[in-house]
Every structure is written in C-alpha cells, then in structure tokens.
Amino acid sequence: MKTTKRLTLLTLAFCATALLLPGCGKNEETAMPAAHEGPQVLTTSAEDAKTSADKPAAEAQAQASEAKAAAEATAAAAQKQADEVAAKAQAEIQTLIDRAKSQIAEKKYAEALATLKELSSKPLTLEQQTWIDEIKAQIQKAMASQAAPDAAKSIGGLLPGPK
C-alpha cells in the first residue's frame, strides 16, 4: 500500500505540474495561425507565390519584346542602308551607260569602249551585261567599217593611178 500511495502521489504531482507549467509563462500569441485562419493564410501564401513567380516571367517577356524591337529596328536600318547603296550603284551604272551612248553618237568609239570596260567592272544585271556585249560588238563593227575608208584614203595617194 505504501507503494501505491507513493505512486498515486507521484502521478498527482506530475499531472499538477503538467497543468500549471503552461499557465506560468508570458501570454504571447504563437506563430501558428488559428484553425479558422488556416485557409486564408494558405490562399494568401499561394497568391504571393504566384505573384513572385509571375514577376520574373513578365520581366523576361518585356526584355524579350525590347530585344525583338531592337533587332527589327537594326534589320530595318541595315535594309535601308543596303537599298541606298544599291540605288547609288545603279545610278552610277546608268550614268556610265548614258555616257557610252553619247560617245557612240559622237563616234568616239575608243572612249565608248573605255566606258564600257569601266561598266564591266560594276555589278550588272543580266540585261545590262547583255546590252554592253551588244554595244561592244556594234562599236567594233563601226570602228572596222570606219577604218577601211580611212585606210583607202591614206593609201590612195600612194598608188599610181590608171594610165
């Protein structure tokens, strides 16, 4: 019986200590949310997580849009510059073609051939190259036909006439 009394006393002392100790400390609210606040806290946490995940994605998309716009602007500027260079080259080619035509009209065949040779070094279209080849052939024929009468005139005084 003595052991039973002791055991009972010990049990009572333990239970009293267990009941009284939590009430002796400061009364602070715990970090854990109350049971009725649980769903609201989880919803807020989910929204915060979604917002923080969407923010970098939105920033990356904005940067990609800016990069795309910059690339398009650079490509447009490069295309414009290439078009200007091509237009300038075509204008120069047309000037040389017009010069060659006027030289042919003035029967300055040697100068016209030199102009056509200069034209041949330029980037020509197939149509322009064909035109140059045809004009060269015409100039060579004209020079040959002009050379024959000139040669006959110069030789004419050297040959004895009919007796």
mmCIF file of C-alpha atoms in Angstrom:
data_model
loop_
_atom_site.group_PDB
_atom_site.id
_atom_site.type_symbol
_atom_site.label_atom_id
_atom_site.label_comp_id
_atom_site.label_asym_id
_atom_site.label_seq_id
_atom_site.Cartn_x
_atom_site.Cartn_y
_atom_site.Cartn_z
ATOM 1 C CA MET A 1 0.000 0.000 0.000
ATOM 2 C CA LYS A 2 2.828 2.261 0.706
ATOM 3 C CA THR A 3 3.998 1.927 -2.859
ATOM 4 C CA THR A 4 0.519 2.574 -4.135
ATOM 5 C CA LYS A 5 0.300 5.789 -2.158
ATOM 6 C CA ARG A 6 3.626 6.878 -3.459
ATOM 7 C CA LEU A 7 2.683 6.079 -6.983
ATOM 8 C CA THR A 8 -0.580 7.966 -6.636
ATOM 9 C CA LEU A 9 1.181 10.975 -5.129
ATOM 10 C CA LEU A 10 3.747 11.000 -7.883
ATOM 11 C CA THR A 11 1.084 10.778 -10.524
ATOM 12 C CA LEU A 12 -0.861 13.654 -8.962
ATOM 13 C CA ALA A 13 2.284 15.758 -8.700
ATOM 14 C CA PHE A 14 3.153 15.084 -12.311
ATOM 15 C CA CYS A 15 -0.358 15.979 -13.521
ATOM 16 C CA ALA A 16 -0.417 19.171 -11.444
ATOM 17 C CA THR A 17 2.939 20.206 -12.824
ATOM 18 C CA ALA A 18 1.786 19.477 -16.359
ATOM 19 C CA LEU A 19 -1.320 21.601 -15.848
ATOM 20 C CA LEU A 20 0.292 24.529 -14.043
ATOM 21 C CA LEU A 21 3.505 24.985 -16.026
ATOM 22 C CA PRO A 22 1.966 26.215 -19.286
ATOM 23 C CA GLY A 23 -0.018 28.857 -17.423
ATOM 24 C CA CYS A 24 3.080 30.316 -15.699
ATOM 25 C CA GLY A 25 4.752 31.817 -18.771
ATOM 26 C CA LYS A 26 4.085 35.056 -20.623
ATOM 27 C CA ASN A 27 0.912 35.264 -22.601
ATOM 28 C CA GLU A 28 2.215 35.717 -26.207
ATOM 29 C CA GLU A 29 0.425 34.692 -29.296
ATOM 30 C CA THR A 30 2.008 31.804 -31.067
ATOM 31 C CA ALA A 31 3.382 31.979 -34.581
ATOM 32 C CA MET A 32 0.985 29.305 -35.700
ATOM 33 C CA PRO A 33 -2.244 30.671 -37.134
ATOM 34 C CA ALA A 34 -5.523 29.778 -35.503
ATOM 35 C CA ALA A 35 -7.510 26.966 -37.031
ATOM 36 C CA HIS A 36 -10.086 29.307 -38.587
ATOM 37 C CA GLU A 37 -7.308 31.407 -40.251
ATOM 38 C CA GLY A 38 -5.643 28.433 -41.956
ATOM 39 C CA PRO A 39 -7.400 28.539 -45.337
ATOM 40 C CA GLN A 40 -6.955 32.314 -45.603
ATOM 41 C CA VAL A 41 -3.226 32.074 -44.834
ATOM 42 C CA LEU A 42 -2.803 29.300 -47.394
ATOM 43 C CA THR A 43 -4.664 31.314 -50.032
ATOM 44 C CA THR A 44 -2.523 34.393 -49.330
ATOM 45 C CA SER A 45 0.648 32.307 -49.477
ATOM 46 C CA ALA A 46 -0.430 30.774 -52.789
ATOM 47 C CA GLU A 47 -1.195 34.206 -54.220
ATOM 48 C CA ASP A 48 2.164 35.537 -53.037
ATOM 49 C CA ALA A 49 3.949 32.576 -54.609
ATOM 50 C CA LYS A 50 2.086 33.063 -57.880
ATOM 51 C CA THR A 51 2.842 36.801 -57.921
ATOM 52 C CA SER A 52 6.517 36.228 -57.218
ATOM 53 C CA ALA A 53 6.650 33.584 -59.957
ATOM 54 C CA ASP A 54 4.822 35.777 -62.489
ATOM 55 C CA LYS A 55 7.031 38.815 -61.884
ATOM 56 C CA PRO A 56 10.274 37.340 -63.365
ATOM 57 C CA ALA A 57 8.301 35.864 -66.255
ATOM 58 C CA ALA A 58 6.772 39.254 -67.038
ATOM 59 C CA GLU A 59 10.179 40.921 -66.803
ATOM 60 C CA ALA A 60 11.697 38.310 -69.118
ATOM 61 C CA GLN A 61 8.866 38.775 -71.588
ATOM 62 C CA ALA A 62 9.333 42.556 -71.513
ATOM 63 C CA GLN A 63 13.068 42.163 -72.124
ATOM 64 C CA ALA A 64 12.394 39.761 -74.978
ATOM 65 C CA SER A 65 9.969 42.239 -76.528
ATOM 66 C CA GLU A 66 12.538 45.030 -76.218
ATOM 67 C CA ALA A 67 15.234 42.840 -77.772
ATOM 68 C CA LYS A 68 12.924 41.863 -80.620
ATOM 69 C CA ALA A 69 12.057 45.516 -81.300
ATOM 70 C CA ALA A 70 15.743 46.468 -81.264
ATOM 71 C CA ALA A 71 16.610 43.620 -83.653
ATOM 72 C CA GLU A 72 13.807 44.636 -86.014
ATOM 73 C CA ALA A 73 14.962 48.259 -85.945
ATOM 74 C CA THR A 74 18.544 47.203 -86.683
ATOM 75 C CA ALA A 75 17.412 44.961 -89.529
ATOM 76 C CA ALA A 76 15.284 47.755 -90.993
ATOM 77 C CA ALA A 77 18.205 50.184 -90.795
ATOM 78 C CA ALA A 78 20.532 47.670 -92.442
ATOM 79 C CA GLN A 79 17.988 47.004 -95.206
ATOM 80 C CA LYS A 80 17.537 50.739 -95.775
ATOM 81 C CA GLN A 81 21.297 51.237 -95.988
ATOM 82 C CA ALA A 82 21.651 48.309 -98.410
ATOM 83 C CA ASP A 83 18.869 49.757 -100.579
ATOM 84 C CA GLU A 84 20.585 53.158 -100.605
ATOM 85 C CA VAL A 85 23.919 51.596 -101.621
ATOM 86 C CA ALA A 86 22.210 49.581 -104.383
ATOM 87 C CA ALA A 87 20.360 52.652 -105.640
ATOM 88 C CA LYS A 88 23.613 54.658 -105.701
ATOM 89 C CA ALA A 89 25.386 51.870 -107.610
ATOM 90 C CA GLN A 90 22.540 51.636 -110.147
ATOM 91 C CA ALA A 91 22.585 55.423 -110.606
ATOM 92 C CA GLU A 92 26.338 55.287 -111.271
ATOM 93 C CA ILE A 93 25.851 52.458 -113.754
ATOM 94 C CA GLN A 94 23.101 54.385 -115.541
ATOM 95 C CA THR A 95 25.370 57.454 -115.747
ATOM 96 C CA LEU A 96 28.099 55.347 -117.385
ATOM 97 C CA ILE A 97 25.570 53.828 -119.819
ATOM 98 C CA ASP A 98 24.354 57.295 -120.810
ATOM 99 C CA ARG A 99 27.952 58.466 -121.281
ATOM 100 C CA ALA A 100 28.704 55.467 -123.509
ATOM 101 C CA LYS A 101 25.590 56.182 -125.617
ATOM 102 C CA SER A 102 26.595 59.827 -126.142
ATOM 103 C CA GLN A 103 30.157 58.803 -127.040
ATOM 104 C CA ILE A 104 28.819 56.370 -129.618
ATOM 105 C CA ALA A 105 26.544 59.065 -131.053
ATOM 106 C CA GLU A 106 29.606 61.356 -131.371
ATOM 107 C CA LYS A 107 31.529 58.463 -132.989
ATOM 108 C CA LYS A 108 34.097 58.447 -130.186
ATOM 109 C CA TYR A 109 34.367 54.702 -130.270
ATOM 110 C CA ALA A 110 37.630 54.340 -128.327
ATOM 111 C CA GLU A 111 36.224 56.396 -125.456
ATOM 112 C CA ALA A 112 32.967 54.436 -125.575
ATOM 113 C CA LEU A 113 34.902 51.143 -125.316
ATOM 114 C CA ALA A 114 36.799 52.507 -122.294
ATOM 115 C CA THR A 115 33.481 53.480 -120.667
ATOM 116 C CA LEU A 116 32.042 50.029 -121.402
ATOM 117 C CA LYS A 117 35.158 48.426 -119.904
ATOM 118 C CA GLU A 118 34.604 50.508 -116.736
ATOM 119 C CA LEU A 119 30.956 49.387 -116.730
ATOM 120 C CA SER A 120 32.014 45.732 -116.925
ATOM 121 C CA SER A 121 33.747 46.054 -113.546
ATOM 122 C CA LYS A 122 30.446 47.066 -111.872
ATOM 123 C CA PRO A 123 27.794 44.645 -110.549
ATOM 124 C CA LEU A 124 25.448 44.500 -113.544
ATOM 125 C CA THR A 125 22.111 42.862 -114.097
ATOM 126 C CA LEU A 126 21.892 40.227 -116.809
ATOM 127 C CA GLU A 127 20.031 42.702 -119.016
ATOM 128 C CA GLN A 128 22.738 45.360 -118.581
ATOM 129 C CA GLN A 129 25.524 42.868 -119.300
ATOM 130 C CA THR A 130 23.749 41.719 -122.470
ATOM 131 C CA TRP A 131 23.342 45.358 -123.584
ATOM 132 C CA ILE A 132 27.069 46.037 -123.013
ATOM 133 C CA ASP A 133 28.075 42.971 -125.041
ATOM 134 C CA GLU A 134 25.814 44.034 -127.933
ATOM 135 C CA ILE A 135 27.129 47.617 -127.899
ATOM 136 C CA LYS A 136 30.745 46.417 -127.857
ATOM 137 C CA ALA A 137 30.072 44.324 -130.961
ATOM 138 C CA GLN A 138 28.425 47.308 -132.705
ATOM 139 C CA ILE A 139 31.356 49.595 -131.810
ATOM 140 C CA GLN A 140 33.878 47.097 -133.137
ATOM 141 C CA LYS A 141 31.934 46.829 -136.432
ATOM 142 C CA ALA A 142 31.693 50.609 -136.670
ATOM 143 C CA MET A 143 35.408 51.003 -135.982
ATOM 144 C CA ALA A 144 36.242 48.392 -138.625
ATOM 145 C CA SER A 145 33.977 50.000 -141.230
ATOM 146 C CA GLN A 146 35.421 53.440 -140.428
ATOM 147 C CA ALA A 147 38.990 52.148 -140.639
ATOM 148 C CA ALA A 148 38.559 50.747 -144.156
ATOM 149 C CA PRO A 149 37.747 54.083 -145.894
ATOM 150 C CA ASP A 150 40.429 55.866 -143.864
ATOM 151 C CA ALA A 151 42.965 53.268 -144.959
ATOM 152 C CA ALA A 152 41.889 53.615 -148.579
ATOM 153 C CA LYS A 153 42.288 57.405 -148.402
ATOM 154 C CA SER A 154 45.764 57.174 -146.973
ATOM 155 C CA ILE A 155 46.812 54.541 -149.471
ATOM 156 C CA GLY A 156 45.022 56.323 -152.330
ATOM 157 C CA GLY A 157 47.772 58.876 -152.759
ATOM 158 C CA LEU A 158 50.483 56.243 -152.771
ATOM 159 C CA LEU A 159 49.165 54.053 -155.511
ATOM 160 C CA PRO A 160 49.682 55.119 -159.063
ATOM 161 C CA GLY A 161 46.534 55.962 -160.915
ATOM 162 C CA PRO A 162 45.369 54.339 -164.142
ATOM 163 C CA LYS A 163 47.381 55.320 -167.193
#
